[in-house]
């Protein structure tokens, strides 16, 4: 059902944990399955110097958080905002159809953290949209 890359990131997730002095923290949750993803970032001069996550969720959510954090580390916030769940899935060699929504959680957790950073810097960023998933 899962690609080797998904299984590998699920078994050895990268960047798990918290950043105590993070200056960007985002959280998204899925009301239906109850899964929660929290993302911590240390951003300097608009560059994501460090990123860590905590995911209380299914294997696909953990694998996509792991891959998504790897993909945004060292990027500027503008580049990171462009990361799509599709790009994360492709990097993982795909996900089963019924697990696609789990990768949306990773994309939105990154956006949520960056929005938090922007608010802290006085930017007028709208509240995070409610995450809704159809399963
Ligand atoms: Fe809830 Fe994957 S995130 S089932």
mmCIF file of N, CA and C and ligand atoms in Angstrom:
data_model
loop_
_atom_site.group_PDB
_atom_site.id
_atom_site.type_symbol
_atom_site.label_atom_id
_atom_site.label_comp_id
_atom_site.label_asym_id
_atom_site.label_seq_id
_atom_site.Cartn_x
_atom_site.Cartn_y
_atom_site.Cartn_z
ATOM 1 N N UNK A 1 0.828 -1.209 0.000
ATOM 2 C CA UNK A 1 0.000 0.000 0.000
ATOM 3 C C UNK A 1 0.871 1.272 0.000
ATOM 4 N N UNK A 2 1.965 1.274 0.791
ATOM 5 C CA UNK A 2 2.837 2.447 0.862
ATOM 6 C C UNK A 2 4.140 2.218 0.102
ATOM 7 N N UNK A 3 4.689 3.322 -0.460
ATOM 8 C CA UNK A 3 5.987 3.232 -1.135
ATOM 9 C C UNK A 3 7.081 3.002 -0.085
ATOM 10 N N UNK A 4 8.246 2.572 -0.581
ATOM 11 C CA UNK A 4 9.374 2.356 0.345
ATOM 12 C C UNK A 4 9.762 3.646 1.046
ATOM 13 N N UNK A 5 9.670 4.760 0.319
ATOM 14 C CA UNK A 5 10.063 6.045 0.912
ATOM 15 C C UNK A 5 9.119 6.428 2.046
ATOM 16 N N UNK A 6 7.830 6.192 1.844
ATOM 17 C CA UNK A 6 6.862 6.501 2.910
ATOM 18 C C UNK A 6 7.184 5.661 4.145
ATOM 19 N N UNK A 7 7.421 4.368 3.917
ATOM 20 C CA UNK A 7 7.716 3.474 5.048
ATOM 21 C C UNK A 7 8.987 3.898 5.762
ATOM 22 N N UNK A 8 9.966 4.353 4.975
ATOM 23 C CA UNK A 8 11.247 4.750 5.557
ATOM 24 C C UNK A 8 11.076 6.021 6.408
ATOM 25 N N UNK A 9 10.340 6.981 5.903
ATOM 26 C CA UNK A 9 10.125 8.221 6.682
ATOM 27 C C UNK A 9 9.222 7.977 7.879
ATOM 28 N N UNK A 10 8.316 7.018 7.749
ATOM 29 C CA UNK A 10 7.447 6.683 8.886
ATOM 30 C C UNK A 10 8.277 6.016 9.994
ATOM 31 N N UNK A 11 9.178 5.111 9.576
ATOM 32 C CA UNK A 11 9.994 4.385 10.556
ATOM 33 C C UNK A 11 11.083 5.267 11.165
ATOM 34 N N UNK A 12 11.641 6.186 10.355
ATOM 35 C CA UNK A 12 12.720 7.075 10.838
ATOM 36 C C UNK A 12 12.398 8.522 10.511
ATOM 37 N N UNK A 13 11.376 9.062 11.126
ATOM 38 C CA UNK A 13 11.009 10.435 10.751
ATOM 39 C C UNK A 13 12.111 11.439 11.083
ATOM 40 N N UNK A 14 12.351 12.382 10.147
ATOM 41 C CA UNK A 14 13.352 13.435 10.348
ATOM 42 C C UNK A 14 12.690 14.614 11.072
ATOM 43 N N UNK A 15 13.510 15.323 11.831
ATOM 44 C CA UNK A 15 13.074 16.593 12.432
ATOM 45 C C UNK A 15 11.902 16.464 13.405
ATOM 46 N N UNK A 16 11.877 15.387 14.159
ATOM 47 C CA UNK A 16 10.808 15.233 15.158
ATOM 48 C C UNK A 16 11.187 16.001 16.413
ATOM 49 N N UNK A 17 10.222 16.668 17.002
ATOM 50 C CA UNK A 17 10.453 17.317 18.292
ATOM 51 C C UNK A 17 9.969 18.751 18.312
ATOM 52 N N UNK A 18 10.508 19.496 19.267
ATOM 53 C CA UNK A 18 10.117 20.893 19.440
ATOM 54 C C UNK A 18 11.353 21.758 19.325
ATOM 55 N N UNK A 19 11.168 23.036 19.016
ATOM 56 C CA UNK A 19 12.259 24.005 19.089
ATOM 57 C C UNK A 19 11.875 24.976 20.206
ATOM 58 N N UNK A 20 12.593 24.940 21.330
ATOM 59 C CA UNK A 20 12.173 25.752 22.482
ATOM 60 C C UNK A 20 12.110 27.250 22.179
ATOM 61 N N UNK A 21 13.061 27.758 21.387
ATOM 62 C CA UNK A 21 13.032 29.197 21.097
ATOM 63 C C UNK A 21 12.539 29.466 19.670
ATOM 64 N N UNK A 22 11.584 28.665 19.237
ATOM 65 C CA UNK A 22 11.010 28.861 17.897
ATOM 66 C C UNK A 22 10.378 30.244 17.810
ATOM 67 N N UNK A 23 10.503 30.866 16.638
ATOM 68 C CA UNK A 23 9.794 32.135 16.456
ATOM 69 C C UNK A 23 8.673 31.995 15.421
ATOM 70 N N UNK A 24 8.287 30.753 15.174
ATOM 71 C CA UNK A 24 7.130 30.474 14.317
ATOM 72 C C UNK A 24 6.567 29.123 14.745
ATOM 73 N N UNK A 25 5.314 29.123 15.150
ATOM 74 C CA UNK A 25 4.688 27.870 15.579
ATOM 75 C C UNK A 25 3.317 27.775 14.923
ATOM 76 N N UNK A 26 3.067 26.649 14.301
ATOM 77 C CA UNK A 26 1.780 26.464 13.656
ATOM 78 C C UNK A 26 1.162 25.143 14.058
ATOM 79 N N UNK A 27 -0.136 25.116 14.057
ATOM 80 C CA UNK A 27 -0.807 23.854 14.367
ATOM 81 C C UNK A 27 -2.052 23.707 13.509
ATOM 82 N N UNK A 28 -2.206 22.521 12.976
ATOM 83 C CA UNK A 28 -3.436 22.228 12.245
ATOM 84 C C UNK A 28 -3.982 20.900 12.746
ATOM 85 N N UNK A 29 -5.253 20.775 12.661
ATOM 86 C CA UNK A 29 -5.864 19.549 13.150
ATOM 87 C C UNK A 29 -6.968 19.112 12.226
ATOM 88 N N UNK A 30 -7.235 17.865 12.313
ATOM 89 C CA UNK A 30 -8.303 17.319 11.502
ATOM 90 C C UNK A 30 -9.423 16.877 12.433
ATOM 91 N N UNK A 31 -10.520 17.602 12.369
ATOM 92 C CA UNK A 31 -11.603 17.367 13.320
ATOM 93 C C UNK A 31 -12.130 15.932 13.233
ATOM 94 N N UNK A 32 -12.139 15.382 12.021
ATOM 95 C CA UNK A 32 -12.778 14.071 11.870
ATOM 96 C C UNK A 32 -11.946 12.910 12.378
ATOM 97 N N UNK A 33 -10.660 12.867 11.978
ATOM 98 C CA UNK A 33 -9.861 11.730 12.457
ATOM 99 C C UNK A 33 -9.139 12.091 13.747
ATOM 100 N N UNK A 34 -9.181 13.391 14.119
ATOM 101 C CA UNK A 34 -8.578 13.809 15.384
ATOM 102 C C UNK A 34 -7.081 13.982 15.314
ATOM 103 N N UNK A 35 -6.492 13.853 14.120
ATOM 104 C CA UNK A 35 -5.049 13.970 14.004
ATOM 105 C C UNK A 35 -4.617 15.431 14.089
ATOM 106 N N UNK A 36 -3.463 15.637 14.724
ATOM 107 C CA UNK A 36 -2.962 16.992 14.953
ATOM 108 C C UNK A 36 -1.505 17.058 14.513
ATOM 109 N N UNK A 37 -1.143 18.148 13.868
ATOM 110 C CA UNK A 37 0.248 18.354 13.473
ATOM 111 C C UNK A 37 0.697 19.714 13.969
ATOM 112 N N UNK A 38 1.821 19.719 14.668
ATOM 113 C CA UNK A 38 2.358 20.964 15.184
ATOM 114 C C UNK A 38 3.739 21.182 14.579
ATOM 115 N N UNK A 39 3.995 22.391 14.126
ATOM 116 C CA UNK A 39 5.236 22.700 13.408
ATOM 117 C C UNK A 39 5.945 23.854 14.094
ATOM 118 N N UNK A 40 7.236 23.678 14.370
ATOM 119 C CA UNK A 40 8.056 24.717 15.008
ATOM 120 C C UNK A 40 9.142 25.141 14.038
ATOM 121 N N UNK A 41 9.384 26.439 13.944
ATOM 122 C CA UNK A 41 10.460 26.912 13.064
ATOM 123 C C UNK A 41 11.295 27.975 13.746
ATOM 124 N N UNK A 42 12.556 27.985 13.368
ATOM 125 C CA UNK A 42 13.464 29.055 13.755
ATOM 126 C C UNK A 42 13.799 29.768 12.462
ATOM 127 N N UNK A 43 13.295 30.990 12.332
ATOM 128 C CA UNK A 43 13.475 31.735 11.085
ATOM 129 C C UNK A 43 14.390 32.940 11.343
ATOM 130 N N UNK A 44 15.406 33.076 10.514
ATOM 131 C CA UNK A 44 16.309 34.230 10.606
ATOM 132 C C UNK A 44 16.443 34.847 9.228
ATOM 133 N N UNK A 45 16.279 36.156 9.163
ATOM 134 C CA UNK A 45 16.365 36.869 7.879
ATOM 135 C C UNK A 45 15.505 36.185 6.812
ATOM 136 N N UNK A 46 14.320 35.783 7.213
ATOM 137 C CA UNK A 46 13.367 35.150 6.289
ATOM 138 C C UNK A 46 13.789 33.772 5.797
ATOM 139 N N UNK A 47 14.822 33.201 6.406
ATOM 140 C CA UNK A 47 15.261 31.856 6.006
ATOM 141 C C UNK A 47 14.948 30.878 7.143
ATOM 142 N N UNK A 48 14.406 29.731 6.787
ATOM 143 C CA UNK A 48 14.065 28.715 7.790
ATOM 144 C C UNK A 48 15.337 27.967 8.168
ATOM 145 N N UNK A 49 15.900 28.361 9.309
ATOM 146 C CA UNK A 49 17.174 27.769 9.751
ATOM 147 C C UNK A 49 16.949 26.391 10.351
ATOM 148 N N UNK A 50 15.823 26.228 11.029
ATOM 149 C CA UNK A 50 15.542 24.934 11.636
ATOM 150 C C UNK A 50 14.031 24.725 11.671
ATOM 151 N N UNK A 51 13.634 23.476 11.604
ATOM 152 C CA UNK A 51 12.203 23.154 11.641
ATOM 153 C C UNK A 51 12.028 21.788 12.289
ATOM 154 N N UNK A 52 11.050 21.696 13.162
ATOM 155 C CA UNK A 52 10.734 20.413 13.785
ATOM 156 C C UNK A 52 9.222 20.256 13.867
ATOM 157 N N UNK A 53 8.783 19.013 13.996
ATOM 158 C CA UNK A 53 7.334 18.798 14.057
ATOM 159 C C UNK A 53 6.983 17.736 15.080
ATOM 160 N N UNK A 54 5.723 17.821 15.485
ATOM 161 C CA UNK A 54 5.142 16.747 16.290
ATOM 162 C C UNK A 54 3.819 16.405 15.627
ATOM 163 N N UNK A 55 3.658 15.164 15.284
ATOM 164 C CA UNK A 55 2.411 14.759 14.634
ATOM 165 C C UNK A 55 1.762 13.637 15.423
ATOM 166 N N UNK A 56 0.535 13.873 15.833
ATOM 167 C CA UNK A 56 -0.270 12.825 16.450
ATOM 168 C C UNK A 56 -1.208 12.374 15.354
ATOM 169 N N UNK A 57 -0.773 11.374 14.617
ATOM 170 C CA UNK A 57 -1.603 11.011 13.486
ATOM 171 C C UNK A 57 -1.164 9.720 12.853
ATOM 172 N N UNK A 58 -1.711 9.477 11.685
ATOM 173 C CA UNK A 58 -1.458 8.210 11.006
ATOM 174 C C UNK A 58 -0.058 8.188 10.391
ATOM 175 N N UNK A 59 0.339 7.053 9.877
ATOM 176 C CA UNK A 59 1.672 6.890 9.295
ATOM 177 C C UNK A 59 1.910 7.821 8.123
ATOM 178 N N UNK A 60 0.895 8.029 7.309
ATOM 179 C CA UNK A 60 1.060 8.912 6.152
ATOM 180 C C UNK A 60 1.262 10.353 6.606
ATOM 181 N N UNK A 61 0.592 10.746 7.685
ATOM 182 C CA UNK A 61 0.758 12.111 8.200
ATOM 183 C C UNK A 61 2.174 12.294 8.748
ATOM 184 N N UNK A 62 2.699 11.274 9.395
ATOM 185 C CA UNK A 62 4.056 11.357 9.941
ATOM 186 C C UNK A 62 5.078 11.401 8.803
ATOM 187 N N UNK A 63 4.921 10.539 7.819
ATOM 188 C CA UNK A 63 5.860 10.523 6.693
ATOM 189 C C UNK A 63 5.817 11.840 5.922
ATOM 190 N N UNK A 64 4.633 12.404 5.736
ATOM 191 C CA UNK A 64 4.573 13.664 4.979
ATOM 192 C C UNK A 64 5.125 14.818 5.815
ATOM 193 N N UNK A 65 4.930 14.806 7.134
ATOM 194 C CA UNK A 65 5.528 15.877 7.957
ATOM 195 C C UNK A 65 7.036 15.795 7.855
ATOM 196 N N UNK A 66 7.561 14.577 7.943
ATOM 197 C CA UNK A 66 8.998 14.370 7.890
ATOM 198 C C UNK A 66 9.558 14.893 6.565
ATOM 199 N N UNK A 67 8.964 14.491 5.470
ATOM 200 C CA UNK A 67 9.446 14.920 4.154
ATOM 201 C C UNK A 67 9.258 16.426 3.966
ATOM 202 N N UNK A 68 8.129 16.957 4.408
ATOM 203 C CA UNK A 68 7.870 18.395 4.221
ATOM 204 C C UNK A 68 8.893 19.229 4.989
ATOM 205 N N UNK A 69 9.260 18.806 6.205
ATOM 206 C CA UNK A 69 10.243 19.578 6.971
ATOM 207 C C UNK A 69 11.597 19.529 6.255
ATOM 208 N N UNK A 70 11.943 18.363 5.702
ATOM 209 C CA UNK A 70 13.204 18.269 4.958
ATOM 210 C C UNK A 70 13.198 19.218 3.749
ATOM 211 N N UNK A 71 12.041 19.349 3.131
ATOM 212 C CA UNK A 71 11.958 20.145 1.904
ATOM 213 C C UNK A 71 11.982 21.650 2.174
ATOM 214 N N UNK A 72 11.578 22.091 3.367
ATOM 215 C CA UNK A 72 11.564 23.548 3.616
ATOM 216 C C UNK A 72 12.787 24.026 4.401
ATOM 217 N N UNK A 73 13.538 23.106 4.970
ATOM 218 C CA UNK A 73 14.713 23.509 5.746
ATOM 219 C C UNK A 73 15.710 24.224 4.842
ATOM 220 N N UNK A 74 16.146 25.425 5.273
ATOM 221 C CA UNK A 74 17.107 26.194 4.476
ATOM 222 C C UNK A 74 16.463 27.060 3.409
ATOM 223 N N UNK A 75 15.150 26.932 3.250
ATOM 224 C CA UNK A 75 14.448 27.728 2.235
ATOM 225 C C UNK A 75 14.001 29.064 2.832
ATOM 226 N N UNK A 76 13.688 30.006 1.960
ATOM 227 C CA UNK A 76 13.094 31.254 2.443
ATOM 228 C C UNK A 76 11.622 30.988 2.738
ATOM 229 N N UNK A 77 11.010 31.886 3.521
ATOM 230 C CA UNK A 77 9.594 31.682 3.840
ATOM 231 C C UNK A 77 8.741 31.710 2.565
ATOM 232 N N UNK A 78 9.108 32.561 1.613
ATOM 233 C CA UNK A 78 8.316 32.617 0.379
ATOM 234 C C UNK A 78 8.401 31.306 -0.401
ATOM 235 N N UNK A 79 9.604 30.725 -0.424
ATOM 236 C CA UNK A 79 9.742 29.425 -1.109
ATOM 237 C C UNK A 79 8.943 28.357 -0.374
ATOM 238 N N UNK A 80 9.020 28.374 0.948
ATOM 239 C CA UNK A 80 8.326 27.353 1.744
ATOM 240 C C UNK A 80 6.817 27.443 1.582
ATOM 241 N N UNK A 81 6.323 28.672 1.418
ATOM 242 C CA UNK A 81 4.869 28.836 1.252
ATOM 243 C C UNK A 81 4.379 28.213 -0.045
ATOM 244 N N UNK A 82 5.296 28.032 -0.980
ATOM 245 C CA UNK A 82 4.901 27.460 -2.288
ATOM 246 C C UNK A 82 4.894 25.937 -2.266
ATOM 247 N N UNK A 83 5.369 25.365 -1.159
ATOM 248 C CA UNK A 83 5.406 23.888 -1.109
ATOM 249 C C UNK A 83 3.974 23.340 -1.088
ATOM 250 N N UNK A 84 3.693 22.460 -2.022
ATOM 251 C CA UNK A 84 2.349 21.893 -2.083
ATOM 252 C C UNK A 84 2.356 20.452 -1.576
ATOM 253 N N UNK A 85 1.196 19.998 -1.158
ATOM 254 C CA UNK A 85 1.107 18.606 -0.716
ATOM 255 C C UNK A 85 1.444 17.667 -1.873
ATOM 256 N N UNK A 86 1.181 18.128 -3.107
ATOM 257 C CA UNK A 86 1.472 17.307 -4.280
ATOM 258 C C UNK A 86 2.988 17.088 -4.402
ATOM 259 N N UNK A 87 3.764 18.152 -4.180
ATOM 260 C CA UNK A 87 5.227 18.042 -4.267
ATOM 261 C C UNK A 87 5.748 17.100 -3.179
ATOM 262 N N UNK A 88 5.148 17.180 -1.998
ATOM 263 C CA UNK A 88 5.577 16.295 -0.901
ATOM 264 C C UNK A 88 5.249 14.843 -1.255
ATOM 265 N N UNK A 89 4.071 14.632 -1.802
ATOM 266 C CA UNK A 89 3.679 13.269 -2.187
ATOM 267 C C UNK A 89 4.602 12.714 -3.271
ATOM 268 N N UNK A 90 4.937 13.570 -4.242
ATOM 269 C CA UNK A 90 5.828 13.110 -5.305
ATOM 270 C C UNK A 90 7.192 12.726 -4.742
ATOM 271 N N UNK A 91 7.670 13.526 -3.779
ATOM 272 C CA UNK A 91 8.969 13.229 -3.169
ATOM 273 C C UNK A 91 8.929 11.908 -2.413
ATOM 274 N N UNK A 92 7.735 11.511 -1.995
ATOM 275 C CA UNK A 92 7.567 10.245 -1.267
ATOM 276 C C UNK A 92 7.188 9.091 -2.202
ATOM 277 N N UNK A 93 7.263 9.337 -3.513
ATOM 278 C CA UNK A 93 6.845 8.337 -4.511
ATOM 279 C C UNK A 93 5.374 7.970 -4.376
ATOM 280 N N UNK A 94 4.568 8.941 -3.983
ATOM 281 C CA UNK A 94 3.115 8.751 -4.002
ATOM 282 C C UNK A 94 2.524 8.271 -2.689
ATOM 283 N N UNK A 95 1.212 8.485 -2.584
ATOM 284 C CA UNK A 95 0.440 8.008 -1.428
ATOM 285 C C UNK A 95 -0.833 7.371 -1.961
ATOM 286 N N UNK A 96 -1.375 6.405 -1.247
ATOM 287 C CA UNK A 96 -2.667 5.853 -1.672
ATOM 288 C C UNK A 96 -3.723 6.962 -1.686
ATOM 289 N N UNK A 97 -4.700 6.821 -2.576
ATOM 290 C CA UNK A 97 -5.700 7.873 -2.767
ATOM 291 C C UNK A 97 -6.372 8.305 -1.455
ATOM 292 N N UNK A 98 -6.704 7.326 -0.640
ATOM 293 C CA UNK A 98 -7.427 7.652 0.592
ATOM 294 C C UNK A 98 -6.538 8.311 1.645
ATOM 295 N N UNK A 99 -5.246 8.472 1.323
ATOM 296 C CA UNK A 99 -4.323 9.102 2.274
ATOM 297 C C UNK A 99 -3.838 10.469 1.806
ATOM 298 N N UNK A 100 -4.367 10.928 0.681
ATOM 299 C CA UNK A 100 -3.907 12.210 0.143
ATOM 300 C C UNK A 100 -4.182 13.348 1.127
ATOM 301 N N UNK A 101 -5.335 13.291 1.787
ATOM 302 C CA UNK A 101 -5.691 14.385 2.710
ATOM 303 C C UNK A 101 -4.673 14.528 3.835
ATOM 304 N N UNK A 102 -4.000 13.433 4.203
ATOM 305 C CA UNK A 102 -3.018 13.500 5.289
ATOM 306 C C UNK A 102 -1.860 14.410 4.889
ATOM 307 N N UNK A 103 -1.509 14.418 3.592
ATOM 308 C CA UNK A 103 -0.405 15.262 3.138
ATOM 309 C C UNK A 103 -0.809 16.731 3.138
ATOM 310 N N UNK A 104 -2.111 16.990 3.045
ATOM 311 C CA UNK A 104 -2.585 18.382 3.099
ATOM 312 C C UNK A 104 -2.289 18.966 4.482
ATOM 313 N N UNK A 105 -2.364 18.114 5.483
ATOM 314 C CA UNK A 105 -2.059 18.535 6.852
ATOM 315 C C UNK A 105 -0.634 19.113 6.920
ATOM 316 N N UNK A 106 0.322 18.473 6.253
ATOM 317 C CA UNK A 106 1.715 18.946 6.287
ATOM 318 C C UNK A 106 1.860 20.290 5.587
ATOM 319 N N UNK A 107 1.239 20.404 4.435
ATOM 320 C CA UNK A 107 1.296 21.683 3.707
ATOM 321 C C UNK A 107 0.709 22.796 4.572
ATOM 322 N N UNK A 108 -0.421 22.517 5.215
ATOM 323 C CA UNK A 108 -1.087 23.561 5.990
ATOM 324 C C UNK A 108 -0.368 23.870 7.300
ATOM 325 N N UNK A 109 0.310 22.889 7.872
ATOM 326 C CA UNK A 109 1.057 23.146 9.109
ATOM 327 C C UNK A 109 2.216 24.101 8.823
ATOM 328 N N UNK A 110 2.863 23.940 7.673
ATOM 329 C CA UNK A 110 3.947 24.846 7.292
ATOM 330 C C UNK A 110 3.396 26.256 7.079
ATOM 331 N N UNK A 111 2.283 26.344 6.385
ATOM 332 C CA UNK A 111 1.681 27.658 6.157
ATOM 333 C C UNK A 111 1.268 28.305 7.477
ATOM 334 N N UNK A 112 0.734 27.483 8.376
ATOM 335 C CA UNK A 112 0.285 27.993 9.670
ATOM 336 C C UNK A 112 1.469 28.564 10.464
ATOM 337 N N UNK A 113 2.607 27.876 10.459
ATOM 338 C CA UNK A 113 3.794 28.353 11.183
ATOM 339 C C UNK A 113 4.301 29.657 10.562
ATOM 340 N N UNK A 114 4.337 29.708 9.243
ATOM 341 C CA UNK A 114 4.837 30.922 8.579
ATOM 342 C C UNK A 114 3.872 32.094 8.811
ATOM 343 N N UNK A 115 2.597 31.816 8.823
ATOM 344 C CA UNK A 115 1.629 32.879 9.130
ATOM 345 C C UNK A 115 1.844 33.410 10.539
ATOM 346 N N UNK A 116 2.156 32.514 11.464
ATOM 347 C CA UNK A 116 2.440 32.927 12.840
ATOM 348 C C UNK A 116 3.656 33.854 12.850
ATOM 349 N N UNK A 117 4.689 33.494 12.126
ATOM 350 C CA UNK A 117 5.909 34.318 12.027
ATOM 351 C C UNK A 117 5.558 35.704 11.474
ATOM 352 N N UNK A 118 4.756 35.726 10.462
ATOM 353 C CA UNK A 118 4.400 37.011 9.840
ATOM 354 C C UNK A 118 3.579 37.881 10.780
ATOM 355 N N UNK A 119 2.677 37.240 11.537
ATOM 356 C CA UNK A 119 1.889 38.013 12.504
ATOM 357 C C UNK A 119 2.800 38.599 13.565
ATOM 358 N N UNK A 120 3.763 37.792 14.036
ATOM 359 C CA UNK A 120 4.701 38.286 15.054
ATOM 360 C C UNK A 120 5.510 39.458 14.531
ATOM 361 N N UNK A 121 5.684 39.527 13.217
ATOM 362 C CA UNK A 121 6.429 40.627 12.632
ATOM 363 C C UNK A 121 5.519 41.779 12.198
ATOM 364 N N UNK A 122 4.304 41.746 12.701
ATOM 365 C CA UNK A 122 3.400 42.867 12.470
ATOM 366 C C UNK A 122 2.701 42.853 11.130
ATOM 367 N N UNK A 123 2.834 41.753 10.384
ATOM 368 C CA UNK A 123 2.129 41.709 9.101
ATOM 369 C C UNK A 123 0.664 41.367 9.321
ATOM 370 N N UNK A 124 -0.159 41.886 8.470
ATOM 371 C CA UNK A 124 -1.592 41.662 8.590
ATOM 372 C C UNK A 124 -1.960 40.367 7.853
ATOM 373 N N UNK A 125 -1.867 39.252 8.587
ATOM 374 C CA UNK A 125 -2.135 37.952 7.965
ATOM 375 C C UNK A 125 -3.463 37.429 8.494
ATOM 376 N N UNK A 126 -4.374 37.023 7.621
ATOM 377 C CA UNK A 126 -5.663 36.524 8.099
ATOM 378 C C UNK A 126 -5.515 35.261 8.956
ATOM 379 N N UNK A 127 -6.491 35.007 9.774
ATOM 380 C CA UNK A 127 -6.509 33.791 10.602
ATOM 381 C C UNK A 127 -6.373 32.564 9.701
ATOM 382 N N UNK A 128 -5.798 31.495 10.258
ATOM 383 C CA UNK A 128 -5.675 30.266 9.483
ATOM 384 C C UNK A 128 -7.060 29.756 9.101
ATOM 385 N N UNK A 129 -7.126 29.206 7.906
ATOM 386 C CA UNK A 129 -8.422 28.626 7.526
ATOM 387 C C UNK A 129 -8.618 27.306 8.260
ATOM 388 N N UNK A 130 -9.852 26.979 8.450
ATOM 389 C CA UNK A 130 -10.175 25.723 9.151
ATOM 390 C C UNK A 130 -9.834 24.549 8.232
ATOM 391 N N UNK A 131 -9.096 23.587 8.755
ATOM 392 C CA UNK A 131 -8.781 22.422 7.936
ATOM 393 C C UNK A 131 -9.955 21.455 7.954
ATOM 394 N N UNK A 132 -10.411 21.103 6.800
ATOM 395 C CA UNK A 132 -11.504 20.143 6.756
ATOM 396 C C UNK A 132 -11.122 19.016 5.826
ATOM 397 N N UNK A 133 -11.383 17.824 6.236
ATOM 398 C CA UNK A 133 -11.049 16.716 5.361
ATOM 399 C C UNK A 133 -12.263 15.806 5.245
ATOM 400 N N UNK A 134 -12.377 15.168 4.087
ATOM 401 C CA UNK A 134 -13.644 14.498 3.779
ATOM 402 C C UNK A 134 -13.696 13.051 4.207
ATOM 403 N N UNK A 135 -12.746 12.593 5.005
ATOM 404 C CA UNK A 135 -12.859 11.179 5.350
ATOM 405 C C UNK A 135 -13.502 10.999 6.713
HETATM 406 FE FE1 LIG B 1 -5.915 11.571 9.785
HETATM 407 FE FE2 LIG B 1 -4.063 10.550 8.079
HETATM 408 S S1 LIG B 1 -4.161 12.502 8.965
HETATM 409 S S2 LIG B 1 -5.885 9.629 8.807
#
